[in-house]
XYZ file of C-alpha atoms in Angstrom:
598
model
C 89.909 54.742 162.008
C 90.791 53.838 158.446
C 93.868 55.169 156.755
C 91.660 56.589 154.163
C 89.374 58.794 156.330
C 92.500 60.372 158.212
C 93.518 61.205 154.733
C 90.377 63.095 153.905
C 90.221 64.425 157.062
C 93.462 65.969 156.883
C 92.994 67.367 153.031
C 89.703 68.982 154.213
C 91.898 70.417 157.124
C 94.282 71.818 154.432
C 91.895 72.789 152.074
C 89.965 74.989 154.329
C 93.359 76.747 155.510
C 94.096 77.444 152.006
C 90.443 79.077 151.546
C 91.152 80.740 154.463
C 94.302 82.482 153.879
C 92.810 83.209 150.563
C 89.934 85.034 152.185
C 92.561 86.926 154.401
C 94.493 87.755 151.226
C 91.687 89.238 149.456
C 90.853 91.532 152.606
C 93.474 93.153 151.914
C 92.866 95.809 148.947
C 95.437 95.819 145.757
C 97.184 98.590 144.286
C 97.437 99.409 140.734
C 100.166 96.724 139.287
C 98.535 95.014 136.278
C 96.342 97.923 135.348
C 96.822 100.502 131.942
C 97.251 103.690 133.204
C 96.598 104.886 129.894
C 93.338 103.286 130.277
C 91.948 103.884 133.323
C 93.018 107.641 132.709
C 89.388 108.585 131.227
C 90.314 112.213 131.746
C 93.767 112.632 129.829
C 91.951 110.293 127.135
C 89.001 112.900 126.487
C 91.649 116.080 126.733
C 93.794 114.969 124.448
C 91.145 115.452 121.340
C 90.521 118.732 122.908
C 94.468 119.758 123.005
C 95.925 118.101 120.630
C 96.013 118.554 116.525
C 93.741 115.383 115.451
C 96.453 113.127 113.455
C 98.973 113.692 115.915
C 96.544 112.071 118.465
C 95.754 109.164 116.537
C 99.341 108.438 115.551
C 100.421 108.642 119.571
C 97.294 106.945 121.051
C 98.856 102.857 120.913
C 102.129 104.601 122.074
C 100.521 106.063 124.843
C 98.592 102.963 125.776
C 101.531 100.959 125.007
C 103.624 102.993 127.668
C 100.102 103.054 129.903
C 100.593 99.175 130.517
C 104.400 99.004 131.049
C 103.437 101.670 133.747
C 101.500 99.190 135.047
C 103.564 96.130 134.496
C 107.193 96.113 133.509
C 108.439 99.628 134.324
C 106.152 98.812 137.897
C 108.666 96.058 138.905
C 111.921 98.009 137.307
C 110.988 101.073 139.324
C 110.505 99.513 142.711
C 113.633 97.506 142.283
C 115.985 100.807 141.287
C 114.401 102.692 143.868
C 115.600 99.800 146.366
C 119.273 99.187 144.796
C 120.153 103.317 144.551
C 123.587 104.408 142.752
C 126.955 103.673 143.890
C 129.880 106.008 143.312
C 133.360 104.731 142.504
C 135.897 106.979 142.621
C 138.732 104.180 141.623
C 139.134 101.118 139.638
C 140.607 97.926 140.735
C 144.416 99.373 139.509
C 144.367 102.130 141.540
C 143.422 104.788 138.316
C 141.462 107.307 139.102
C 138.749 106.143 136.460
C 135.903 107.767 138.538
C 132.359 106.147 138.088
C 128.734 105.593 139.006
C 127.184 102.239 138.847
C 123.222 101.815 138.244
C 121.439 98.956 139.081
C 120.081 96.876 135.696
C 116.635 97.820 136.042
C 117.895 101.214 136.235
C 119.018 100.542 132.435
C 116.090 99.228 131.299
C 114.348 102.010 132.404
C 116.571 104.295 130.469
C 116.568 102.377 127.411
C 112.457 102.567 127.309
C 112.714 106.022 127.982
C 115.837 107.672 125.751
C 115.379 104.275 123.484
C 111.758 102.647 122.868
C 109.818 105.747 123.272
C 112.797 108.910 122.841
C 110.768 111.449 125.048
C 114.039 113.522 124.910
C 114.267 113.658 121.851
C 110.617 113.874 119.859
C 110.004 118.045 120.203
C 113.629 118.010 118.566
C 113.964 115.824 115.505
C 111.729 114.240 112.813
C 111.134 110.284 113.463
C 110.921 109.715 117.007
C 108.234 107.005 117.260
C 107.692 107.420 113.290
C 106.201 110.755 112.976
C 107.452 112.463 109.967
C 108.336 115.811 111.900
C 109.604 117.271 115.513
C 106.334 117.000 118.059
C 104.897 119.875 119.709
C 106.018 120.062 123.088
C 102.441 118.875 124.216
C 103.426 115.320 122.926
C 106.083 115.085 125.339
C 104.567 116.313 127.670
C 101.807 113.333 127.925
C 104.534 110.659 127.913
C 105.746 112.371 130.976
C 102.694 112.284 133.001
C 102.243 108.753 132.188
C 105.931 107.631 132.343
C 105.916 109.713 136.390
C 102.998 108.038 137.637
C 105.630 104.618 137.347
C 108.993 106.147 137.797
C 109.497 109.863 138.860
C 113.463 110.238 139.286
C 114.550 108.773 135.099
C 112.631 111.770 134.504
C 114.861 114.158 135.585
C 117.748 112.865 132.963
C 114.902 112.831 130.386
C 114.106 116.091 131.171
C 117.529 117.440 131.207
C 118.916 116.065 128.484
C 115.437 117.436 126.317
C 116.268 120.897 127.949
C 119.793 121.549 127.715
C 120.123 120.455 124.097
C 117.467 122.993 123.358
C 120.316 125.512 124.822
C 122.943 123.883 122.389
C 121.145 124.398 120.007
C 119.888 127.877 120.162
C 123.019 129.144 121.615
C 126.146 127.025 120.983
C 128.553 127.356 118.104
C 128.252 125.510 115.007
C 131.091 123.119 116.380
C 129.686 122.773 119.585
C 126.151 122.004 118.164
C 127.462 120.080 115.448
C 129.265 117.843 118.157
C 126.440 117.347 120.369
C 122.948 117.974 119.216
C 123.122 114.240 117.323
C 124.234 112.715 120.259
C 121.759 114.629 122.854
C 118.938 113.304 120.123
C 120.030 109.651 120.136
C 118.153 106.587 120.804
C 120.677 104.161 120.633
C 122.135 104.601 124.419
C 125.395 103.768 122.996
C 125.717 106.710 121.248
C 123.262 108.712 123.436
C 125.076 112.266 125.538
C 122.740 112.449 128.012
C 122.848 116.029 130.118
C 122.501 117.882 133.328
C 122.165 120.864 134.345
C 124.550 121.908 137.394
C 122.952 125.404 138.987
C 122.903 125.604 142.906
C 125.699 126.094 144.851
C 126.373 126.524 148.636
C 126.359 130.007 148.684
C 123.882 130.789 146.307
C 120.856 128.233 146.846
C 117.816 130.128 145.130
C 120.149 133.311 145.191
C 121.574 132.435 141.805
C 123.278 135.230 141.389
C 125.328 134.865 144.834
C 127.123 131.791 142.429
C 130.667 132.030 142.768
C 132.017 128.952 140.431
C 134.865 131.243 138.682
C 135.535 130.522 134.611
C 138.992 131.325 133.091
C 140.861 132.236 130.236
C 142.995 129.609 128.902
C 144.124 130.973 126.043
C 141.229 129.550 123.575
C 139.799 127.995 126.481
C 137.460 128.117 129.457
C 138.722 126.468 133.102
C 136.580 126.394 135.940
C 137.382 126.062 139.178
C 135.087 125.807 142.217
C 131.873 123.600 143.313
C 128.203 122.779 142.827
C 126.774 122.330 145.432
C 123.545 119.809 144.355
C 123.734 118.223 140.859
C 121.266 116.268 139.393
C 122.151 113.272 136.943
C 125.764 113.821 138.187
C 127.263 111.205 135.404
C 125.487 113.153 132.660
C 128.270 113.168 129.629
C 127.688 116.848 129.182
C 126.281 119.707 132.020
C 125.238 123.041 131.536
C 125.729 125.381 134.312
C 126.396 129.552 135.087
C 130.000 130.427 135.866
C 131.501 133.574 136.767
C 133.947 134.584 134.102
C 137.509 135.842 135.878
C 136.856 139.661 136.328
C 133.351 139.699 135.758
C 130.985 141.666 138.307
C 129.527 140.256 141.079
C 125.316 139.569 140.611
C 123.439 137.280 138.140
C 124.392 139.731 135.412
C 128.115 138.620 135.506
C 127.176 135.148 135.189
C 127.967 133.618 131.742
C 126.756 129.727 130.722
C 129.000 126.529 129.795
C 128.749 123.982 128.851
C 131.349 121.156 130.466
C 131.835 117.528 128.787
C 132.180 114.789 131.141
C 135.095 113.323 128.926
C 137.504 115.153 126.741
C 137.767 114.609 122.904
C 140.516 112.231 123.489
C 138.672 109.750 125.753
C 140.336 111.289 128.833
C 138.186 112.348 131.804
C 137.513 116.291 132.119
C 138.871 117.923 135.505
C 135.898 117.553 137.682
C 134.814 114.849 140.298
C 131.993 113.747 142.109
C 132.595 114.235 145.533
C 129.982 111.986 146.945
C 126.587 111.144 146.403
C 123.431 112.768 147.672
C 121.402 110.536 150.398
C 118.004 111.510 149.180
C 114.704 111.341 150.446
C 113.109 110.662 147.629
C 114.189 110.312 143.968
C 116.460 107.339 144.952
C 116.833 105.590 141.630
C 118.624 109.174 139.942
C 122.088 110.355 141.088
C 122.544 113.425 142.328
C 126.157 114.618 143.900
C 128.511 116.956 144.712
C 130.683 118.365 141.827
C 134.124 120.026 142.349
C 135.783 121.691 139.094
C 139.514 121.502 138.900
C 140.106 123.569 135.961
C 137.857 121.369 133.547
C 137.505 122.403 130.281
C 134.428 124.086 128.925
C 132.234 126.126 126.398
C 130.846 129.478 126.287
C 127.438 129.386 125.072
C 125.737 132.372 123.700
C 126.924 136.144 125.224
C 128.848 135.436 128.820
C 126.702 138.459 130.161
C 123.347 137.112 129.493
C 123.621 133.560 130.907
C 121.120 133.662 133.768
C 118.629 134.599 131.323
C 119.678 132.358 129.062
C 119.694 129.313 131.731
C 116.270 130.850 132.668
C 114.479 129.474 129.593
C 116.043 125.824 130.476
C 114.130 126.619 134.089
C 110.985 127.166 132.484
C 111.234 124.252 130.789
C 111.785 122.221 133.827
C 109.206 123.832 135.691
C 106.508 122.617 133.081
C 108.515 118.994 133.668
C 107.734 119.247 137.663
C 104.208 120.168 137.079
C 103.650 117.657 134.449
C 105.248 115.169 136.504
C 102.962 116.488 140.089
C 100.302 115.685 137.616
C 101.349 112.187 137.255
C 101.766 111.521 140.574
C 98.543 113.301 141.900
C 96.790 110.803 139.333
C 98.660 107.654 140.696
C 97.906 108.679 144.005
C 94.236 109.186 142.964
C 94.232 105.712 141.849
C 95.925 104.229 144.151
C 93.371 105.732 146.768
C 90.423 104.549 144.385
C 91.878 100.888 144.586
C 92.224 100.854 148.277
C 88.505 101.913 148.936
C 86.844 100.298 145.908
C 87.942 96.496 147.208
C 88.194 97.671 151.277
C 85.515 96.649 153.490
C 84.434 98.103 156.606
C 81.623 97.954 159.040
C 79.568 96.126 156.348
C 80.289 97.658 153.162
C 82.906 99.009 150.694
C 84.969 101.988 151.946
C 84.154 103.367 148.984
C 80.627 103.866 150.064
C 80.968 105.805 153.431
C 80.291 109.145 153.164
C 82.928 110.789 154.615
C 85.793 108.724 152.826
C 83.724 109.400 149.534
C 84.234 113.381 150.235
C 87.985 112.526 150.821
C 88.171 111.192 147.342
C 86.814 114.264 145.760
C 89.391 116.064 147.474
C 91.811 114.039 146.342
C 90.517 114.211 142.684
C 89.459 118.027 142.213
C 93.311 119.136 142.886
C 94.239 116.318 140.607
C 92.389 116.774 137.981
C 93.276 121.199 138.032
C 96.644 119.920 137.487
C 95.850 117.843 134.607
C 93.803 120.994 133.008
C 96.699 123.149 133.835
C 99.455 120.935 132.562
C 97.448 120.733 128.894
C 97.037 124.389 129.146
C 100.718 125.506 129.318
C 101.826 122.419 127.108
C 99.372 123.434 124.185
C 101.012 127.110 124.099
C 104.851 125.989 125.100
C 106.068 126.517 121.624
C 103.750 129.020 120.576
C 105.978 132.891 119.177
C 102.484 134.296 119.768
C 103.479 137.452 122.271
C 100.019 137.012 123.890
C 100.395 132.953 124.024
C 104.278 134.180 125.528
C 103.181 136.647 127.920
C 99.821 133.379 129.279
C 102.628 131.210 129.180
C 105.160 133.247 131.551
C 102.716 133.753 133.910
C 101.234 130.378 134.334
C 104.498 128.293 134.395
C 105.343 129.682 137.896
C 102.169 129.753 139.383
C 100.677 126.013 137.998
C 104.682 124.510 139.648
C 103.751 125.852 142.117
C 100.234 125.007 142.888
C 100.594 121.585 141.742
C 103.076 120.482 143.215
C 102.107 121.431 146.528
C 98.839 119.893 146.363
C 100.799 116.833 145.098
C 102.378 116.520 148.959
C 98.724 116.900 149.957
C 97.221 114.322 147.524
C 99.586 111.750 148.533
C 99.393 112.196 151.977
C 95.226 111.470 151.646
C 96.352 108.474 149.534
C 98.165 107.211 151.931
C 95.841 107.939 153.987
C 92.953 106.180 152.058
C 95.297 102.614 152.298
C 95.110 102.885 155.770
C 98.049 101.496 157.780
C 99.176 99.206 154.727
C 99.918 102.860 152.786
C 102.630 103.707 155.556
C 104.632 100.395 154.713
C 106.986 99.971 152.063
C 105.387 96.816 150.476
C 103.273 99.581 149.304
C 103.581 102.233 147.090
C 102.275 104.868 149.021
C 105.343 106.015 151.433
C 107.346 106.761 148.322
C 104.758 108.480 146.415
C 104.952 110.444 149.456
C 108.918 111.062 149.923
C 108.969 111.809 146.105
C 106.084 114.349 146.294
C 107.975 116.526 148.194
C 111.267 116.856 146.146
C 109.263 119.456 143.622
C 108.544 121.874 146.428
C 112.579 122.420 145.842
C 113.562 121.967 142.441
C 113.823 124.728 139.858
C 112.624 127.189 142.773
C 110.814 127.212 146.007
C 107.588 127.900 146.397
C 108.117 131.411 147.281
C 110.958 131.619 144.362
C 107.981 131.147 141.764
C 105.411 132.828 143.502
C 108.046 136.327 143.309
C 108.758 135.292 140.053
C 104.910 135.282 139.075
C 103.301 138.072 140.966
C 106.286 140.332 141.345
C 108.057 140.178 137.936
C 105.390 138.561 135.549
C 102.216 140.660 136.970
C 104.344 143.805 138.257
C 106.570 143.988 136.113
C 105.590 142.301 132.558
C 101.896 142.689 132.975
C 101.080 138.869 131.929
C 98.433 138.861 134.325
C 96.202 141.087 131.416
C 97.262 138.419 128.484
C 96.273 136.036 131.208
C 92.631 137.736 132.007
C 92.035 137.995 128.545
C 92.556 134.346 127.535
C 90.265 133.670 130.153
C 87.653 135.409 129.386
C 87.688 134.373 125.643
C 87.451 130.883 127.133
C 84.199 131.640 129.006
C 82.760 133.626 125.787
C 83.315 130.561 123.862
C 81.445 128.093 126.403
C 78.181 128.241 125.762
C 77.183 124.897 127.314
C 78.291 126.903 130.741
C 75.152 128.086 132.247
C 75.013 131.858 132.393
C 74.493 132.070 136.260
C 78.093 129.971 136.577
C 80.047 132.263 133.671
C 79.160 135.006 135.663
C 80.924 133.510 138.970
C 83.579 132.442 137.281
C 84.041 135.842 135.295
C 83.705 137.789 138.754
C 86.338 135.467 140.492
C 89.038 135.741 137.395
C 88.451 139.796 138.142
C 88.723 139.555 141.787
C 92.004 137.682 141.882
C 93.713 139.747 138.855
C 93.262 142.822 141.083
C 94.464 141.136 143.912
C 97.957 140.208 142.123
C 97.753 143.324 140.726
C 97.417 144.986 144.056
C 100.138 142.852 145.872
C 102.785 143.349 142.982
C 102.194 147.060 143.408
C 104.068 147.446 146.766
C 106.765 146.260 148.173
C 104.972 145.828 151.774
C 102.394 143.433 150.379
C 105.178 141.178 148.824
C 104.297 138.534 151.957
C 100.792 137.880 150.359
C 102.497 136.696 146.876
C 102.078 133.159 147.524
C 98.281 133.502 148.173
C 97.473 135.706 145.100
C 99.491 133.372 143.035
C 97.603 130.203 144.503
C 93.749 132.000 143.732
C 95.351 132.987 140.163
C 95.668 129.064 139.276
C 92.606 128.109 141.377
C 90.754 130.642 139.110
C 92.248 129.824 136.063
C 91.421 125.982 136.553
C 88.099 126.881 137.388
C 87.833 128.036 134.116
C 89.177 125.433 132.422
C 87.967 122.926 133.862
C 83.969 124.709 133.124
C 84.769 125.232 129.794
C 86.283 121.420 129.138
C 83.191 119.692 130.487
C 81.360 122.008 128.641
C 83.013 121.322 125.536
C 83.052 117.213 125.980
C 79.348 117.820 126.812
C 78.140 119.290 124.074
C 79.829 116.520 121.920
C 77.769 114.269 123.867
C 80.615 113.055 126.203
C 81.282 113.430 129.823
C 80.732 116.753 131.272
C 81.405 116.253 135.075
C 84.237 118.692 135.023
C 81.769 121.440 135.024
C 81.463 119.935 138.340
C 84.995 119.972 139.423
C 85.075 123.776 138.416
C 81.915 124.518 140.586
C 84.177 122.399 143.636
C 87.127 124.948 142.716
C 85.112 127.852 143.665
C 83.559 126.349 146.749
C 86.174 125.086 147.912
C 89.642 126.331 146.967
C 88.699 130.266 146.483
C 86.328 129.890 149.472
C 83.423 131.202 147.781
C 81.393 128.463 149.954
C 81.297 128.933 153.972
C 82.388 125.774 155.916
C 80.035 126.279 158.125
C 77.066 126.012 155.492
C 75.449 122.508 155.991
C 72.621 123.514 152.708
C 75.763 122.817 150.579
C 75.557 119.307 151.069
C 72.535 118.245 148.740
C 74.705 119.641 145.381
C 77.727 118.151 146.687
C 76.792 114.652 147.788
C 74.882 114.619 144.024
C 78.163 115.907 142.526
C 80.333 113.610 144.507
C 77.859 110.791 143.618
C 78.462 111.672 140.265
C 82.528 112.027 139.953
C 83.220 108.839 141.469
C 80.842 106.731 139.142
C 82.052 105.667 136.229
C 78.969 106.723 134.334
C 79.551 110.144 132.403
C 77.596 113.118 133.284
C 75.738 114.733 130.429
C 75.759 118.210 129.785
C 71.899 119.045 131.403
C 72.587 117.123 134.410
C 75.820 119.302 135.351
C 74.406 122.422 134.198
C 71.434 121.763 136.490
C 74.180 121.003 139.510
C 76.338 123.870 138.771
C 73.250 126.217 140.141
C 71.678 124.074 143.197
């Protein structure tokens, strides 16, 4: 046998191995690196026009797809790599000085200085100039950049977050030294000169009992001391915290808590008395530090009247709660994706995943809770800054109840995306098991799922009433869709009704305070609902894509249990509707009108 023929022989051999492996490769269904997320977000892009003021939109649209593809891309990679190299504590340096500090990875840096520096999402509802618009942004323009920025990286957030939250504090309630030696530096881009902030709340004791806190402030002639621990502290190298204290002599309860703020380093360069203990070993959130702070007498600064700082630190926890259900948003939408992805180029038995019926229902379950979140996140975002007492009174009501909501079906939604991978979603080459560990840290932060469900149906229906400024928003909603067919408003109308007088009915005793978490769950389910009717109809009638008329009609089927399980004559509207959300044609306004009543 010639020389020549073994040759060929053997690069056929080769050849076919390498179209082989090739073939096994492409079995194997991608995930969402190298996509836009800006651009395959066909939802947020229609919103925005709908919730935003028109030149603000046009100015932020190549920002937003600009940070769409480093989602995709850069900040991808960057997050995967910080999540894998977490935060290291050092309590000494190398000549024995007590020169405690934490050490980030690099591509933790990076994804700081796109953050605070390229795209300053602290710092744009603050100051004038942030990515070149002449004035401070409404807090609905942060708010996007967030629920891009989570679906890459959720745990830089946090900082972002803070530092955006507690400067708001500075500035409404420090002293004109305090704010004229901070505010700048909380508003920086330039990382060098940046103060990023934290906000130091729980302690052992107190957990969600805030006012159990027992961190004692005292008088030092001019000065503040305090003494005593927090117990779970987010961002825990921040250069500046905020946090409640109990000034020396003060009562015991929430209303003897006063706020501080506490600089990491002195004036003089010299570290302030308090140390990280040690560093929390997280399930999720691995990239962001979060410790264990004792105070040693540090020095720090009253802010606003000492007996009003719970409430005070309250509007900071609003704040964040809008963060965690922006960011649940995010995430629901990456996981949506992600789950998209995996049955779009999956085969099985024959055909795409995609195209079996009973995965195709999974999707829509994975996509109505997603895309209520999205609705409700634009919702509270649009109002956020509004002095309107009616807009105030929608906005305390929904804050609590959309955290909460959302970012309990976030745990779900991943899960199902997870699920949708298949086996490759449980490993970590994947992105799925941390989408899943990180889903479950807003469940805790800035209240429990039964702290905000109190703090909507027990305080903000029983005791402020926003559930009427609530009803009545609604209901101007529905009177402005016409495009909603009349049978449908009249559902939706009866459901808003029905689950008002529920909350109403639950806040009114004491005994019925175990049913709070349902009544404030059917609150946002109903609210959605009519959201998401009145969008589609909106973007219908301006000849766009009206399938969230759709997702509204799923809402009530499915998530206030209008529709029985048991009901198999349901399935010719939903396999049409289903048929219709996951193509990528748009749904005109007569076809889901003619749905909406099947």
């Amino acid at each position: 046998m010639s020389e020549t023929l073994v040759s060929s022989r053997e690069a056929a051999t080769v050849d076919a191995s390498r179209r082989a492996a090739a073939a096994r490769s492409e079995a194997i269904a991608p995930d969402c690196r190298g996509l836009n997320y800006y651009e395959i977000d066909a939802s947020l892009r229609a919103l925005l026009p709908l919730r935003m003021e028109g030149a603000l939109f046009t100015h932020l649209a190549p920002h937003l797809d600009e940070l769409g593809a480093l989602c995709g891309g850069r900040l991808y990679d960057l997050s995967d790599t910080a999540e894998k190299n977490p935060p290291k504590l050092h309590h000494r340096d190398r000549w024995g000085r007590d020169e405690e500090w934490i050490e980030f990875h690099p591509a933790y840096r990076e994804m700081e200085e796109i953050a605070f520096g390229r795209f300053g999402i602290h710092a744009m509802s603050h100051r004038a100039g942030v990515l070149n618009w002449p004035a401070a942004m409404p807090p609905i323009a942060k708010t996007v950049f967030h629920y891009l920025f989570a679906q890459a990286e959720f745990g830089l957030l946090c900082p972002v977050n803070l530092t955006d939250s507690c400067s708001a504090l500075v500035d409404r309630y420090g002293s004109e030294a305090i704010r004229g030696r901070w505010l700048d530096a909380m508003w920086s881009q330039d990382l060098d000169a940046l103060a990023q902030c934290s906000q130091f709340m729980t302690e052992k004791a107190g957990g969600s009992d805030i006012g159990a806190s027992d961190l004692t402030a005292v008088r030092d002639g001019e000065d503040w001391r305090l003494y005593g621990e927090k117990w779970f502290c987010s961002n825990a190298g921040a250069d500046a915290c905020i946090l409640l204290a109990r000034p020396e002599g003060a009562p015991h309860g929430s209303r003897g808590l006063g706020l501080f703020l506490a600089p990491r380093r002195l004036d003089d360069g010299t570290r302030n008395a308090y140390r990280v203990a040690r560093l929390k070993d997280k399930l999720g959130s691995n990239s962001m530090a979060s410790g264990e702070i004792v105070f040693e007498g540090a020095l720090a600064y009253p802010l606003g009247d000492l007996d009003r700082g719970l409430k005070q630190m309250l509007e900071m926890v609003n704040s964040s709660r809008l963060s965690h259900l922006t960011r649940a948003a995010g995430m629901m939408r990456r996981c949506l994706n992600e789950a998209l992805q995996a049955a779009r180029h999956r085969h099985a038995f024959g055909r795409a995943v995609i195209d079996h019926p009973l995965m195709r229902r999974q999707l829509t379950k994975l996509m109505v809770p997603t895309e209520q979140a999205l609705s409700a996140t634009l919702f509270v975002a649009a109002r956020a800054d509004s002095e309107n007492v009616h807009d105030r009174a929608v906005l305390r009501l929904m804050t609590p109840i959309a955290k909460l909501r959302a970012c309990r079906d976030n745990v779900t939604v991943a899960t199902g995306a997870m699920e949708a991978r298949g086996g490759n979603g449980y490993i970590e080459d994947w992105p799925n098991a941390r989408l899943v560990r990180d889903a479950h840290l807003g469940l805790l932060w800035e209240g429990t799922s039964s702290i905000n469900a109190l703090d909507a149906v027990q305080r903000a229906v029983g005791k402020e009433r926003a559930h009427l400024a609530l009803r009545e928003t609604l209901e101007g909603e529905l009177d402005g869709a016409s495009g909603v067919p009349g049978q449908f408003r009249t559902r939706l109308g009866r459901r808003v009704e029905d689950v008002v007088r529920f909350a109403e009915e639950v806040a009114a005793l004491p005994e019925h305070e175990r049913h709070s978490r349902v009544a404030a769950g059917q609150l946002y389910h109903a609210v959605t609902a009519v959201l998401l009717a009145c969008e589609g109809a909106a973007l219908g009638a301006k000849g766009g894509d009206a399938r969230r008329m759709l997702l509204a009609r799923f809402v009530l089927d499915h998530r206030m249990h209008a529709a029985s399980p048991f009901d198999l004559s349901a399935g010719r509207w939903e396999e049409e509707a289903t048929s219709r959300l996951l193509s990528e044609e748009a749904v005109s306004l007569d076809d889901a009108a003619t749905l909406l009543v099947l």
